[in-house]
mmCIF file of C-alpha atoms in Angstrom:
data_model
loop_
_atom_site.group_PDB
_atom_site.id
_atom_site.type_symbol
_atom_site.label_atom_id
_atom_site.label_comp_id
_atom_site.label_asym_id
_atom_site.label_seq_id
_atom_site.Cartn_x
_atom_site.Cartn_y
_atom_site.Cartn_z
ATOM 1 C CA UNK A 1 117.417 102.959 118.002
ATOM 2 C CA UNK A 2 113.868 103.566 116.839
ATOM 3 C CA UNK A 3 111.433 100.804 115.959
ATOM 4 C CA UNK A 4 109.791 100.341 112.573
ATOM 5 C CA UNK A 5 107.054 102.891 111.925
ATOM 6 C CA UNK A 6 103.742 101.060 112.387
ATOM 7 C CA UNK A 7 101.261 101.923 109.636
ATOM 8 C CA UNK A 8 97.909 100.632 108.397
ATOM 9 C CA UNK A 9 96.301 100.754 104.979
ATOM 10 C CA UNK A 10 93.047 102.664 104.585
ATOM 11 C CA UNK A 11 91.035 103.133 101.406
ATOM 12 C CA UNK A 12 89.070 106.256 102.232
ATOM 13 C CA UNK A 13 85.721 107.241 103.757
ATOM 14 C CA UNK A 14 83.731 104.679 101.748
ATOM 15 C CA UNK A 15 85.922 101.827 102.952
ATOM 16 C CA UNK A 16 84.345 99.644 105.631
ATOM 17 C CA UNK A 17 87.136 100.324 108.142
ATOM 18 C CA UNK A 18 87.218 103.843 109.576
ATOM 19 C CA UNK A 19 90.104 106.028 110.669
ATOM 20 C CA UNK A 20 88.590 106.129 114.164
ATOM 21 C CA UNK A 21 88.807 102.328 114.355
ATOM 22 C CA UNK A 22 92.373 102.275 113.059
ATOM 23 C CA UNK A 23 93.375 104.920 115.596
ATOM 24 C CA UNK A 24 92.420 102.510 118.385
ATOM 25 C CA UNK A 25 95.119 100.084 117.197
ATOM 26 C CA UNK A 26 97.866 102.504 118.204
ATOM 27 C CA UNK A 27 99.302 102.917 114.728
ATOM 28 C CA UNK A 28 101.131 106.107 113.852
ATOM 29 C CA UNK A 29 100.683 106.328 110.130
ATOM 30 C CA UNK A 30 98.119 105.725 107.409
ATOM 31 C CA UNK A 31 98.889 104.246 104.015
ATOM 32 C CA UNK A 32 96.413 105.462 101.423
ATOM 33 C CA UNK A 33 95.831 107.175 98.080
ATOM 34 C CA UNK A 34 93.552 109.677 96.374
ATOM 35 C CA UNK A 35 91.181 106.947 95.227
ATOM 36 C CA UNK A 36 88.756 109.258 93.437
ATOM 37 C CA UNK A 37 91.265 110.692 90.948
ATOM 38 C CA UNK A 38 91.081 108.897 87.566
ATOM 39 C CA UNK A 39 94.052 106.751 86.591
ATOM 40 C CA UNK A 40 96.844 108.805 85.085
ATOM 41 C CA UNK A 41 95.478 112.201 86.086
ATOM 42 C CA UNK A 42 97.241 114.678 88.399
ATOM 43 C CA UNK A 43 96.484 114.625 92.114
ATOM 44 C CA UNK A 44 95.884 118.292 92.868
ATOM 45 C CA UNK A 45 97.379 120.084 95.844
ATOM 46 C CA UNK A 46 93.916 120.604 97.315
ATOM 47 C CA UNK A 47 92.870 116.960 96.903
ATOM 48 C CA UNK A 48 96.016 115.780 98.656
ATOM 49 C CA UNK A 49 95.728 118.403 101.393
ATOM 50 C CA UNK A 50 92.092 117.528 102.108
ATOM 51 C CA UNK A 51 92.854 113.841 102.531
ATOM 52 C CA UNK A 52 95.930 114.568 104.629
ATOM 53 C CA UNK A 53 93.897 116.865 106.879
ATOM 54 C CA UNK A 54 91.254 114.186 107.400
ATOM 55 C CA UNK A 55 93.919 111.693 108.509
ATOM 56 C CA UNK A 56 95.592 114.205 110.806
ATOM 57 C CA UNK A 57 92.244 115.081 112.407
ATOM 58 C CA UNK A 58 92.325 111.553 113.818
ATOM 59 C CA UNK A 59 95.774 112.017 115.314
ATOM 60 C CA UNK A 60 97.729 110.109 112.674
ATOM 61 C CA UNK A 61 99.981 111.033 109.760
ATOM 62 C CA UNK A 62 99.791 110.146 106.078
ATOM 63 C CA UNK A 63 102.996 108.088 106.038
ATOM 64 C CA UNK A 64 103.008 106.403 102.639
ATOM 65 C CA UNK A 65 101.106 106.763 99.389
ATOM 66 C CA UNK A 66 99.884 103.419 98.077
ATOM 67 C CA UNK A 67 99.573 103.744 95.219
ATOM 68 C CA UNK A 68 100.122 106.409 92.612
ATOM 69 C CA UNK A 69 99.060 103.981 89.918
ATOM 70 C CA UNK A 70 100.829 103.975 86.571
ATOM 71 C CA UNK A 71 98.865 104.440 83.375
ATOM 72 C CA UNK A 72 98.783 101.585 80.878
ATOM 73 C CA UNK A 73 100.397 103.811 78.245
ATOM 74 C CA UNK A 74 103.541 103.957 80.398
ATOM 75 C CA UNK A 75 103.599 100.231 81.126
ATOM 76 C CA UNK A 76 103.040 99.271 77.495
ATOM 77 C CA UNK A 77 105.249 101.958 75.960
ATOM 78 C CA UNK A 78 102.576 103.762 73.929
ATOM 79 C CA UNK A 79 103.216 107.041 72.088
ATOM 80 C CA UNK A 80 101.458 109.156 74.707
ATOM 81 C CA UNK A 81 103.420 107.797 77.672
ATOM 82 C CA UNK A 82 105.435 111.021 78.089
ATOM 83 C CA UNK A 83 102.219 112.932 78.712
ATOM 84 C CA UNK A 84 101.297 110.575 81.539
ATOM 85 C CA UNK A 85 104.843 110.662 82.910
ATOM 86 C CA UNK A 86 104.603 114.462 83.155
ATOM 87 C CA UNK A 87 101.351 114.108 85.070
ATOM 88 C CA UNK A 88 102.991 111.565 87.369
ATOM 89 C CA UNK A 89 105.845 113.976 88.051
ATOM 90 C CA UNK A 90 103.365 116.748 88.870
ATOM 91 C CA UNK A 91 101.580 114.457 91.311
ATOM 92 C CA UNK A 92 104.891 113.695 93.026
ATOM 93 C CA UNK A 93 105.614 117.430 93.249
ATOM 94 C CA UNK A 94 102.203 118.028 94.810
ATOM 95 C CA UNK A 95 102.732 115.222 97.320
ATOM 96 C CA UNK A 96 106.125 116.647 98.313
ATOM 97 C CA UNK A 97 104.578 120.091 98.691
ATOM 98 C CA UNK A 98 102.228 118.500 101.226
ATOM 99 C CA UNK A 99 105.117 116.857 103.087
ATOM 100 C CA UNK A 100 104.527 113.308 101.785
ATOM 101 C CA UNK A 101 107.713 111.674 100.561
ATOM 102 C CA UNK A 102 107.173 107.885 100.371
ATOM 103 C CA UNK A 103 105.362 106.540 97.310
ATOM 104 C CA UNK A 104 104.594 102.873 96.721
ATOM 105 C CA UNK A 105 103.635 101.810 93.185
ATOM 106 C CA UNK A 106 103.647 98.709 91.001
ATOM 107 C CA UNK A 107 104.238 97.885 87.360
ATOM 108 C CA UNK A 108 101.940 94.847 87.173
ATOM 109 C CA UNK A 109 99.892 94.282 84.046
ATOM 110 C CA UNK A 110 96.176 93.441 83.968
ATOM 111 C CA UNK A 111 95.478 93.451 87.720
ATOM 112 C CA UNK A 112 97.303 94.264 90.947
ATOM 113 C CA UNK A 113 97.229 90.718 92.309
ATOM 114 C CA UNK A 114 95.695 87.393 91.352
ATOM 115 C CA UNK A 115 93.758 85.049 93.644
ATOM 116 C CA UNK A 116 91.302 82.304 92.743
ATOM 117 C CA UNK A 117 89.401 82.265 96.060
ATOM 118 C CA UNK A 118 88.657 85.336 98.166
ATOM 119 C CA UNK A 119 86.916 83.427 100.949
ATOM 120 C CA UNK A 120 88.934 80.263 101.566
ATOM 121 C CA UNK A 121 87.820 78.758 104.868
ATOM 122 C CA UNK A 122 90.584 77.815 107.285
ATOM 123 C CA UNK A 123 90.353 75.072 109.947
ATOM 124 C CA UNK A 124 89.780 77.820 112.528
ATOM 125 C CA UNK A 125 86.651 79.022 110.738
ATOM 126 C CA UNK A 126 88.339 82.232 109.620
ATOM 127 C CA UNK A 127 88.738 82.862 105.898
ATOM 128 C CA UNK A 128 91.705 83.898 103.775
ATOM 129 C CA UNK A 129 92.759 84.650 100.210
ATOM 130 C CA UNK A 130 93.995 81.681 98.171
ATOM 131 C CA UNK A 131 95.675 81.008 94.832
ATOM 132 C CA UNK A 132 95.136 77.635 93.161
ATOM 133 C CA UNK A 133 97.123 77.110 89.935
ATOM 134 C CA UNK A 134 94.616 74.555 88.638
ATOM 135 C CA UNK A 135 91.757 77.012 89.140
ATOM 136 C CA UNK A 136 93.840 79.750 87.479
ATOM 137 C CA UNK A 137 94.529 77.441 84.522
ATOM 138 C CA UNK A 138 90.806 76.660 84.278
ATOM 139 C CA UNK A 139 90.025 80.376 84.102
ATOM 140 C CA UNK A 140 92.737 80.888 81.481
ATOM 141 C CA UNK A 141 91.660 77.947 79.316
ATOM 142 C CA UNK A 142 87.889 77.962 79.567
ATOM 143 C CA UNK A 143 86.717 81.429 80.702
ATOM 144 C CA UNK A 144 89.363 83.764 79.341
ATOM 145 C CA UNK A 145 89.865 81.287 76.466
ATOM 146 C CA UNK A 146 93.298 82.688 75.690
ATOM 147 C CA UNK A 147 94.563 81.840 72.226
ATOM 148 C CA UNK A 148 97.159 79.060 72.358
ATOM 149 C CA UNK A 149 96.721 78.780 76.116
ATOM 150 C CA UNK A 150 96.740 75.005 75.779
ATOM 151 C CA UNK A 151 100.425 75.155 74.836
ATOM 152 C CA UNK A 152 101.271 76.842 78.151
ATOM 153 C CA UNK A 153 100.303 73.827 80.219
ATOM 154 C CA UNK A 154 101.461 70.249 80.492
ATOM 155 C CA UNK A 155 98.971 67.510 79.631
ATOM 156 C CA UNK A 156 98.660 66.748 83.326
ATOM 157 C CA UNK A 157 97.794 70.339 84.254
ATOM 158 C CA UNK A 158 95.425 70.691 81.308
ATOM 159 C CA UNK A 159 93.468 67.568 82.263
ATOM 160 C CA UNK A 160 93.363 68.613 85.914
ATOM 161 C CA UNK A 161 92.091 72.075 84.936
ATOM 162 C CA UNK A 162 89.443 70.606 82.601
ATOM 163 C CA UNK A 163 88.245 68.195 85.274
ATOM 164 C CA UNK A 164 88.169 71.022 87.820
ATOM 165 C CA UNK A 165 86.200 73.296 85.496
ATOM 166 C CA UNK A 166 83.758 70.606 84.386
ATOM 167 C CA UNK A 167 82.876 69.884 88.015
ATOM 168 C CA UNK A 168 81.995 73.526 88.754
ATOM 169 C CA UNK A 169 78.364 74.554 88.510
ATOM 170 C CA UNK A 170 77.347 77.928 87.102
ATOM 171 C CA UNK A 171 77.544 79.689 90.448
ATOM 172 C CA UNK A 172 80.989 78.292 91.188
ATOM 173 C CA UNK A 173 82.286 79.300 87.763
ATOM 174 C CA UNK A 174 81.037 82.820 88.342
ATOM 175 C CA UNK A 175 82.688 82.891 91.762
ATOM 176 C CA UNK A 176 86.028 81.920 90.185
ATOM 177 C CA UNK A 177 85.681 84.598 87.508
ATOM 178 C CA UNK A 178 84.725 87.222 90.072
ATOM 179 C CA UNK A 179 87.657 86.346 92.335
ATOM 180 C CA UNK A 180 90.171 86.896 89.565
ATOM 181 C CA UNK A 181 88.519 90.035 88.202
ATOM 182 C CA UNK A 182 88.446 91.592 91.681
ATOM 183 C CA UNK A 183 92.216 92.040 91.854
ATOM 184 C CA UNK A 184 92.208 95.827 92.106
ATOM 185 C CA UNK A 185 92.498 96.952 95.756
ATOM 186 C CA UNK A 186 90.624 100.167 96.386
ATOM 187 C CA UNK A 187 87.611 99.286 94.244
ATOM 188 C CA UNK A 188 84.591 97.060 94.750
ATOM 189 C CA UNK A 189 83.892 97.132 91.033
ATOM 190 C CA UNK A 190 84.935 94.019 89.151
ATOM 191 C CA UNK A 191 86.909 94.380 85.953
ATOM 192 C CA UNK A 192 84.594 93.563 83.046
ATOM 193 C CA UNK A 193 85.633 90.298 81.399
ATOM 194 C CA UNK A 194 85.577 91.871 77.911
ATOM 195 C CA UNK A 195 87.862 94.690 79.110
ATOM 196 C CA UNK A 196 90.143 92.165 80.770
ATOM 197 C CA UNK A 197 90.328 90.143 77.538
ATOM 198 C CA UNK A 198 91.100 93.256 75.491
ATOM 199 C CA UNK A 199 93.859 94.411 77.831
ATOM 200 C CA UNK A 200 95.207 90.870 78.068
ATOM 201 C CA UNK A 201 95.490 90.573 74.297
ATOM 202 C CA UNK A 202 97.505 93.796 74.197
ATOM 203 C CA UNK A 203 100.014 92.827 76.870
ATOM 204 C CA UNK A 204 100.581 89.383 75.373
ATOM 205 C CA UNK A 205 102.153 91.155 72.393
ATOM 206 C CA UNK A 206 104.802 92.760 74.604
ATOM 207 C CA UNK A 207 107.896 90.769 75.570
ATOM 208 C CA UNK A 208 109.361 90.623 79.037
ATOM 209 C CA UNK A 209 112.418 92.499 77.780
ATOM 210 C CA UNK A 210 110.234 95.280 76.393
ATOM 211 C CA UNK A 211 108.257 95.537 79.634
ATOM 212 C CA UNK A 212 111.541 95.891 81.525
ATOM 213 C CA UNK A 213 112.679 98.562 79.086
ATOM 214 C CA UNK A 214 109.381 100.391 79.629
ATOM 215 C CA UNK A 215 109.969 100.279 83.383
ATOM 216 C CA UNK A 216 113.502 101.584 82.885
ATOM 217 C CA UNK A 217 112.201 104.413 80.673
ATOM 218 C CA UNK A 218 109.689 105.394 83.352
ATOM 219 C CA UNK A 219 112.257 105.302 86.149
ATOM 220 C CA UNK A 220 114.830 107.329 84.254
ATOM 221 C CA UNK A 221 112.210 109.998 83.626
ATOM 222 C CA UNK A 222 110.735 110.039 87.139
ATOM 223 C CA UNK A 223 113.589 109.334 89.544
ATOM 224 C CA UNK A 224 115.751 112.416 88.839
ATOM 225 C CA UNK A 225 112.739 114.589 89.647
ATOM 226 C CA UNK A 226 111.898 112.537 92.729
ATOM 227 C CA UNK A 227 115.473 112.806 94.000
ATOM 228 C CA UNK A 228 115.377 116.596 93.746
ATOM 229 C CA UNK A 229 112.198 116.585 95.838
ATOM 230 C CA UNK A 230 113.431 114.058 98.390
ATOM 231 C CA UNK A 231 110.684 111.636 97.353
ATOM 232 C CA UNK A 232 111.359 107.897 97.701
ATOM 233 C CA UNK A 233 109.662 105.632 95.149
ATOM 234 C CA UNK A 234 109.209 102.009 96.231
ATOM 235 C CA UNK A 235 108.061 99.471 93.652
ATOM 236 C CA UNK A 236 105.906 96.601 94.878
ATOM 237 C CA UNK A 237 106.812 93.088 93.684
ATOM 238 C CA UNK A 238 104.539 91.234 91.280
ATOM 239 C CA UNK A 239 101.903 89.113 93.024
ATOM 240 C CA UNK A 240 102.120 86.195 92.602
ATOM 241 C CA UNK A 241 105.804 86.144 91.636
ATOM 242 C CA UNK A 242 105.349 83.975 88.558
ATOM 243 C CA UNK A 243 103.635 84.225 85.189
ATOM 244 C CA UNK A 244 99.852 84.095 85.143
ATOM 245 C CA UNK A 245 97.723 83.761 82.004
ATOM 246 C CA UNK A 246 100.865 83.878 79.854
ATOM 247 C CA UNK A 247 101.876 87.354 81.047
ATOM 248 C CA UNK A 248 105.553 87.698 82.045
ATOM 249 C CA UNK A 249 106.646 89.044 85.424
ATOM 250 C CA UNK A 250 109.346 91.694 85.716
ATOM 251 C CA UNK A 251 109.544 92.385 89.484
ATOM 252 C CA UNK A 252 109.352 88.934 91.011
ATOM 253 C CA UNK A 253 112.842 87.799 92.016
ATOM 254 C CA UNK A 254 116.381 88.827 92.936
ATOM 255 C CA UNK A 255 117.627 89.394 89.379
ATOM 256 C CA UNK A 256 114.624 91.464 88.362
ATOM 257 C CA UNK A 257 114.939 93.654 91.443
ATOM 258 C CA UNK A 258 118.633 94.053 90.686
ATOM 259 C CA UNK A 259 117.782 95.153 87.133
ATOM 260 C CA UNK A 260 115.321 97.851 88.145
ATOM 261 C CA UNK A 261 117.655 99.261 90.793
ATOM 262 C CA UNK A 262 120.665 99.285 88.479
ATOM 263 C CA UNK A 263 118.844 100.721 85.453
ATOM 264 C CA UNK A 264 118.447 103.999 87.336
ATOM 265 C CA UNK A 265 120.766 104.197 90.373
ATOM 266 C CA UNK A 266 119.467 106.667 92.941
ATOM 267 C CA UNK A 267 118.549 106.841 96.623
ATOM 268 C CA UNK A 268 115.023 107.604 95.407
ATOM 269 C CA UNK A 269 114.733 104.411 93.349
ATOM 270 C CA UNK A 270 113.767 101.706 95.809
ATOM 271 C CA UNK A 271 111.491 98.806 96.588
ATOM 272 C CA UNK A 272 108.569 97.873 98.772
ATOM 273 C CA UNK A 273 109.660 94.660 100.448
ATOM 274 C CA UNK A 274 106.574 92.410 100.501
ATOM 275 C CA UNK A 275 107.267 89.122 102.268
ATOM 276 C CA UNK A 276 104.032 87.580 101.010
ATOM 277 C CA UNK A 277 104.451 88.422 97.327
ATOM 278 C CA UNK A 278 108.088 87.360 97.169
ATOM 279 C CA UNK A 279 107.514 84.487 99.602
ATOM 280 C CA UNK A 280 104.984 82.777 97.335
ATOM 281 C CA UNK A 281 107.954 81.426 95.367
ATOM 282 C CA UNK A 282 110.309 78.996 97.079
ATOM 283 C CA UNK A 283 113.035 80.212 94.703
ATOM 284 C CA UNK A 284 113.193 83.583 96.457
ATOM 285 C CA UNK A 285 115.652 83.961 99.325
ATOM 286 C CA UNK A 286 113.983 86.768 101.239
ATOM 287 C CA UNK A 287 116.819 87.294 103.692
ATOM 288 C CA UNK A 288 119.331 87.641 100.852
ATOM 289 C CA UNK A 289 117.094 90.196 99.151
ATOM 290 C CA UNK A 290 117.010 92.273 102.351
ATOM 291 C CA UNK A 291 120.744 91.938 102.925
ATOM 292 C CA UNK A 292 121.722 92.853 99.366
ATOM 293 C CA UNK A 293 119.117 95.534 98.624
ATOM 294 C CA UNK A 294 118.337 96.672 102.162
ATOM 295 C CA UNK A 295 119.431 100.263 101.672
ATOM 296 C CA UNK A 296 116.833 100.561 98.898
ATOM 297 C CA UNK A 297 113.914 99.251 100.960
ATOM 298 C CA UNK A 298 111.691 102.280 101.561
ATOM 299 C CA UNK A 299 108.522 100.496 102.674
ATOM 300 C CA UNK A 300 107.693 97.086 104.136
ATOM 301 C CA UNK A 301 104.641 94.827 103.789
ATOM 302 C CA UNK A 302 104.753 91.863 106.153
ATOM 303 C CA UNK A 303 102.488 88.849 105.792
ATOM 304 C CA UNK A 304 102.866 85.108 105.431
ATOM 305 C CA UNK A 305 101.746 82.509 102.929
ATOM 306 C CA UNK A 306 101.392 78.769 103.269
ATOM 307 C CA UNK A 307 102.692 77.227 100.053
ATOM 308 C CA UNK A 308 102.155 73.723 98.676
ATOM 309 C CA UNK A 309 104.266 71.721 96.254
ATOM 310 C CA UNK A 310 101.593 72.058 93.557
ATOM 311 C CA UNK A 311 102.149 75.830 93.442
ATOM 312 C CA UNK A 312 99.073 76.794 95.434
ATOM 313 C CA UNK A 313 99.217 79.078 98.446
ATOM 314 C CA UNK A 314 96.914 80.785 100.892
ATOM 315 C CA UNK A 315 97.402 83.774 103.153
ATOM 316 C CA UNK A 316 98.498 82.306 106.471
ATOM 317 C CA UNK A 317 98.682 83.752 109.947
ATOM 318 C CA UNK A 318 101.351 86.483 109.962
ATOM 319 C CA UNK A 319 103.735 84.387 112.081
ATOM 320 C CA UNK A 320 103.181 80.946 110.584
ATOM 321 C CA UNK A 321 103.539 79.733 107.024
ATOM 322 C CA UNK A 322 106.243 79.149 104.465
ATOM 323 C CA UNK A 323 107.913 82.528 104.972
ATOM 324 C CA UNK A 324 110.585 82.447 107.730
ATOM 325 C CA UNK A 325 109.166 85.628 109.192
ATOM 326 C CA UNK A 326 111.508 85.577 112.205
ATOM 327 C CA UNK A 327 114.579 85.530 109.948
ATOM 328 C CA UNK A 328 113.006 88.217 107.763
ATOM 329 C CA UNK A 329 112.456 90.451 110.790
ATOM 330 C CA UNK A 330 116.019 89.855 111.998
ATOM 331 C CA UNK A 331 117.368 90.951 108.616
ATOM 332 C CA UNK A 332 115.181 94.069 108.674
ATOM 333 C CA UNK A 333 116.305 95.015 112.193
ATOM 334 C CA UNK A 334 119.949 94.523 111.188
ATOM 335 C CA UNK A 335 119.355 96.809 108.208
ATOM 336 C CA UNK A 336 117.951 99.429 110.565
ATOM 337 C CA UNK A 337 121.020 99.057 112.774
ATOM 338 C CA UNK A 338 123.318 99.686 109.791
ATOM 339 C CA UNK A 339 121.356 102.795 108.845
ATOM 340 C CA UNK A 340 121.491 104.030 112.414
ATOM 341 C CA UNK A 341 125.234 103.387 112.788
ATOM 342 C CA UNK A 342 126.073 104.909 109.404
ATOM 343 C CA UNK A 343 123.645 107.810 109.885
ATOM 344 C CA UNK A 344 122.411 107.105 106.376
ATOM 345 C CA UNK A 345 118.847 106.418 105.329
ATOM 346 C CA UNK A 346 115.506 106.318 107.109
ATOM 347 C CA UNK A 347 115.767 104.190 110.258
ATOM 348 C CA UNK A 348 112.062 104.161 111.054
ATOM 349 C CA UNK A 349 111.084 102.342 107.864
ATOM 350 C CA UNK A 350 107.291 102.377 107.449
ATOM 351 C CA UNK A 351 105.838 98.883 107.896
ATOM 352 C CA UNK A 352 102.292 97.651 107.639
ATOM 353 C CA UNK A 353 100.649 94.265 108.199
ATOM 354 C CA UNK A 354 99.205 92.939 104.978
ATOM 355 C CA UNK A 355 96.163 90.861 103.989
ATOM 356 C CA UNK A 356 94.416 89.794 107.188
ATOM 357 C CA UNK A 357 92.047 86.904 107.800
ATOM 358 C CA UNK A 358 88.326 87.540 108.101
ATOM 359 C CA UNK A 359 87.181 86.428 111.555
ATOM 360 C CA UNK A 360 85.007 87.293 114.549
ATOM 361 C CA UNK A 361 82.824 90.386 114.093
ATOM 362 C CA UNK A 362 84.417 91.166 110.737
ATOM 363 C CA UNK A 363 82.462 88.227 109.305
ATOM 364 C CA UNK A 364 79.299 90.266 109.878
ATOM 365 C CA UNK A 365 80.551 93.110 107.707
ATOM 366 C CA UNK A 366 82.986 91.516 105.294
ATOM 367 C CA UNK A 367 81.053 92.902 102.338
ATOM 368 C CA UNK A 368 81.875 96.397 103.587
ATOM 369 C CA UNK A 369 85.637 96.187 103.106
ATOM 370 C CA UNK A 370 87.917 95.008 100.331
ATOM 371 C CA UNK A 371 89.175 91.450 100.130
ATOM 372 C CA UNK A 372 92.241 90.987 102.323
ATOM 373 C CA UNK A 373 91.711 94.235 104.217
ATOM 374 C CA UNK A 374 89.600 93.281 107.213
ATOM 375 C CA UNK A 375 90.148 95.181 110.459
ATOM 376 C CA UNK A 376 90.564 92.448 113.072
ATOM 377 C CA UNK A 377 92.735 90.123 110.989
ATOM 378 C CA UNK A 378 95.193 92.891 110.219
ATOM 379 C CA UNK A 379 95.064 94.150 113.806
ATOM 380 C CA UNK A 380 96.123 90.689 114.983
ATOM 381 C CA UNK A 381 98.887 90.716 112.397
ATOM 382 C CA UNK A 382 100.145 94.094 113.593
ATOM 383 C CA UNK A 383 100.196 92.888 117.193
ATOM 384 C CA UNK A 384 102.060 89.714 116.238
ATOM 385 C CA UNK A 385 104.631 91.593 114.183
ATOM 386 C CA UNK A 386 105.158 94.208 116.894
ATOM 387 C CA UNK A 387 105.810 91.495 119.455
ATOM 388 C CA UNK A 388 108.137 89.698 117.070
ATOM 389 C CA UNK A 389 110.108 92.872 116.449
ATOM 390 C CA UNK A 390 110.451 93.561 120.151
ATOM 391 C CA UNK A 391 111.573 90.005 120.887
ATOM 392 C CA UNK A 392 114.152 90.002 118.098
ATOM 393 C CA UNK A 393 115.561 93.348 119.194
ATOM 394 C CA UNK A 394 115.936 91.937 122.700
ATOM 395 C CA UNK A 395 117.606 88.784 121.401
ATOM 396 C CA UNK A 396 120.004 90.789 119.234
ATOM 397 C CA UNK A 397 120.502 93.242 122.104
ATOM 398 C CA UNK A 398 119.376 96.112 119.908
ATOM 399 C CA UNK A 399 117.200 98.569 121.773
#
């Protein structure tokens, strides 16, 4: 039985990690997107073909698209959403015409992920991404200054956030703001605070139920077309998997995944299993999610997080942390075995290591790549995960 397909995320020629460097890691596939196309617009056949050709010139394939981002009009249910859905469908058609059939996307509001520290120093001297709920509350209360934000927090959290904020100097406050407004992988440009506030005010008016209905509307428009083309859509979980700045989450746990899969049943309607995003909540049973929804997992992100009782977490080494990564890998391999035995589904599920530490020579060029996407840290993660997979297959006597 074939192993997981080893892939690596790349953000294009302007990204500080080159295809030539990635090729040396022995990966088969690249995970990328047409970064230069404006949000919501169609990816042309030529644009896709040019990028695919560049990847193939380095002896690798374009395995997964991450991401065909979804326009705000679709997420928020605006009157022009059907226009953007039609453009999304055309992009999927153009990808399929170029032989690309796996598409990762997310339905997160505001930003793709939220961290409060992009350069958290570990005892080893390496650095990682970190989320601190007190720092996030301080941003919400005193920088974003969300209306009625005070009511969202207990007196204890409010006082802790105020103390935290009051002790920051101007440079530290700016660093916190920048960390949160940098949550758009694929861009070095920070979201402007005024734009963030404006978008935030809009989404606060939309209920969780309405956001779920908007996701259902999108899926029921897109998935039938994707199924005809053989395209597999894989939604990425919300990161972190709990409300931030008063905004509800709709893809953060078992029940929410169940909803999105059942609202539009299809082999093309699937998920990106991200052990780090889902693992940041102790309420999520990752093995159960794999066992119950395994046939709908089209793409895998593997990373680990070290979580504390206060709700904070940082990106840990891929093999150590709060996520039982060995049990997660066992469940994935068992899912592959079922697909192989039943001759149903893709056995070589694309997998990539996620968010790597910044260490060694990458520290000299960390301003060249995007936060979380260093070369060496992710290379170590890929090596660790490959060894783990091999060991588990041997233990389960699955070759």
